[in-house]
Short mmCIF file of C-alpha atoms in Angstrom, two decimals:
data_model
loop_
_atom_site.label_atom_id
_atom_site.label_comp_id
_atom_site.label_asym_id
_atom_site.label_seq_id
_atom_site.Cartn_x
_atom_site.Cartn_y
_atom_site.Cartn_z
CA UNK A 1 19.95 -6.41 6.98
CA UNK A 2 17.23 -6.31 3.52
CA UNK A 3 13.71 -5.76 4.63
CA UNK A 4 11.47 -8.40 5.23
CA UNK A 5 8.80 -7.61 2.12
CA UNK A 6 10.81 -6.15 -1.36
CA UNK A 7 7.91 -6.43 -4.01
CA UNK A 8 9.57 -4.13 -6.40
CA UNK A 9 6.97 -4.75 -9.49
CA UNK A 10 5.40 -1.05 -9.93
CA UNK A 11 1.73 -2.22 -11.70
CA UNK A 12 -0.22 -2.66 -8.16
CA UNK A 13 0.75 0.92 -8.25
CA UNK A 14 -0.22 1.58 -11.63
CA UNK A 15 -2.76 0.13 -10.66
CA UNK A 16 -4.30 1.58 -7.72
CA UNK A 17 -3.41 4.90 -8.81
CA UNK A 18 -5.37 5.09 -11.94
CA UNK A 19 -8.37 3.19 -10.67
CA UNK A 20 -8.84 5.96 -7.78
CA UNK A 21 -6.90 9.19 -9.60
CA UNK A 22 -4.33 10.23 -7.78
CA UNK A 23 -0.61 9.39 -7.17
CA UNK A 24 0.57 8.31 -4.08
CA UNK A 25 4.16 9.85 -3.05
CA UNK A 26 7.64 8.17 -4.11
CA UNK A 27 8.87 7.94 -0.32
CA UNK A 28 6.06 6.15 0.47
CA UNK A 29 5.63 4.09 -2.68
CA UNK A 30 8.97 1.97 -2.00
CA UNK A 31 8.52 1.82 2.07
CA UNK A 32 5.68 0.33 1.46
CA UNK A 33 7.08 -2.14 -0.75
CA UNK A 34 10.19 -2.82 0.68
CA UNK A 35 8.59 -3.81 4.10
CA UNK A 36 4.78 -4.01 3.50
CA UNK A 37 2.00 -3.41 4.97
CA UNK A 38 2.53 -2.12 8.86
CA UNK A 39 1.04 -0.71 11.36
CA UNK A 40 2.57 1.62 13.73
CA UNK A 41 1.20 2.05 17.10
CA UNK A 42 -3.05 1.13 16.45
CA UNK A 43 -3.39 4.99 14.54
CA UNK A 44 -0.66 4.93 11.33
CA UNK A 45 -1.60 1.98 9.00
CA UNK A 46 1.24 1.91 5.57
CA UNK A 47 -0.58 -0.82 2.86
CA UNK A 48 0.86 -2.25 -0.57
CA UNK A 49 -1.93 -2.83 -2.61
CA UNK A 50 -1.73 -6.07 -2.69
CA UNK A 51 -0.53 -7.38 0.73
CA UNK A 52 -3.49 -9.82 1.55
CA UNK A 53 -3.36 -9.05 4.78
CA UNK A 54 -4.17 -5.15 4.64
CA UNK A 55 -5.51 -4.03 1.88
CA UNK A 56 -4.26 -1.01 0.11
CA UNK A 57 -7.34 -1.00 -2.67
CA UNK A 58 -10.09 -3.10 -0.74
CA UNK A 59 -9.09 -0.06 2.61
CA UNK A 60 -9.83 2.78 0.19
CA UNK A 61 -13.41 1.54 -1.40
CA UNK A 62 -13.82 0.72 2.08
CA UNK A 63 -13.72 4.00 3.35
CA UNK A 64 -16.97 4.88 0.41
CA UNK A 65 -14.30 7.76 -0.86
CA UNK A 66 -14.77 6.10 -4.04
#
């Protein structure tokens, strides 16, 4: 069975990493590319940089860290 999301374009990750000056672990990017943004046990959120429901870039900005 194939993962439901499958976003293979590296450009969104590169843009987010450049914007915030931090590189994400390859395994994290691969998982989110394959399955999309996901919430686990209402405690852990894995977000893709371009997902319309939960967007990694907007979440980071909302934290006020950058």
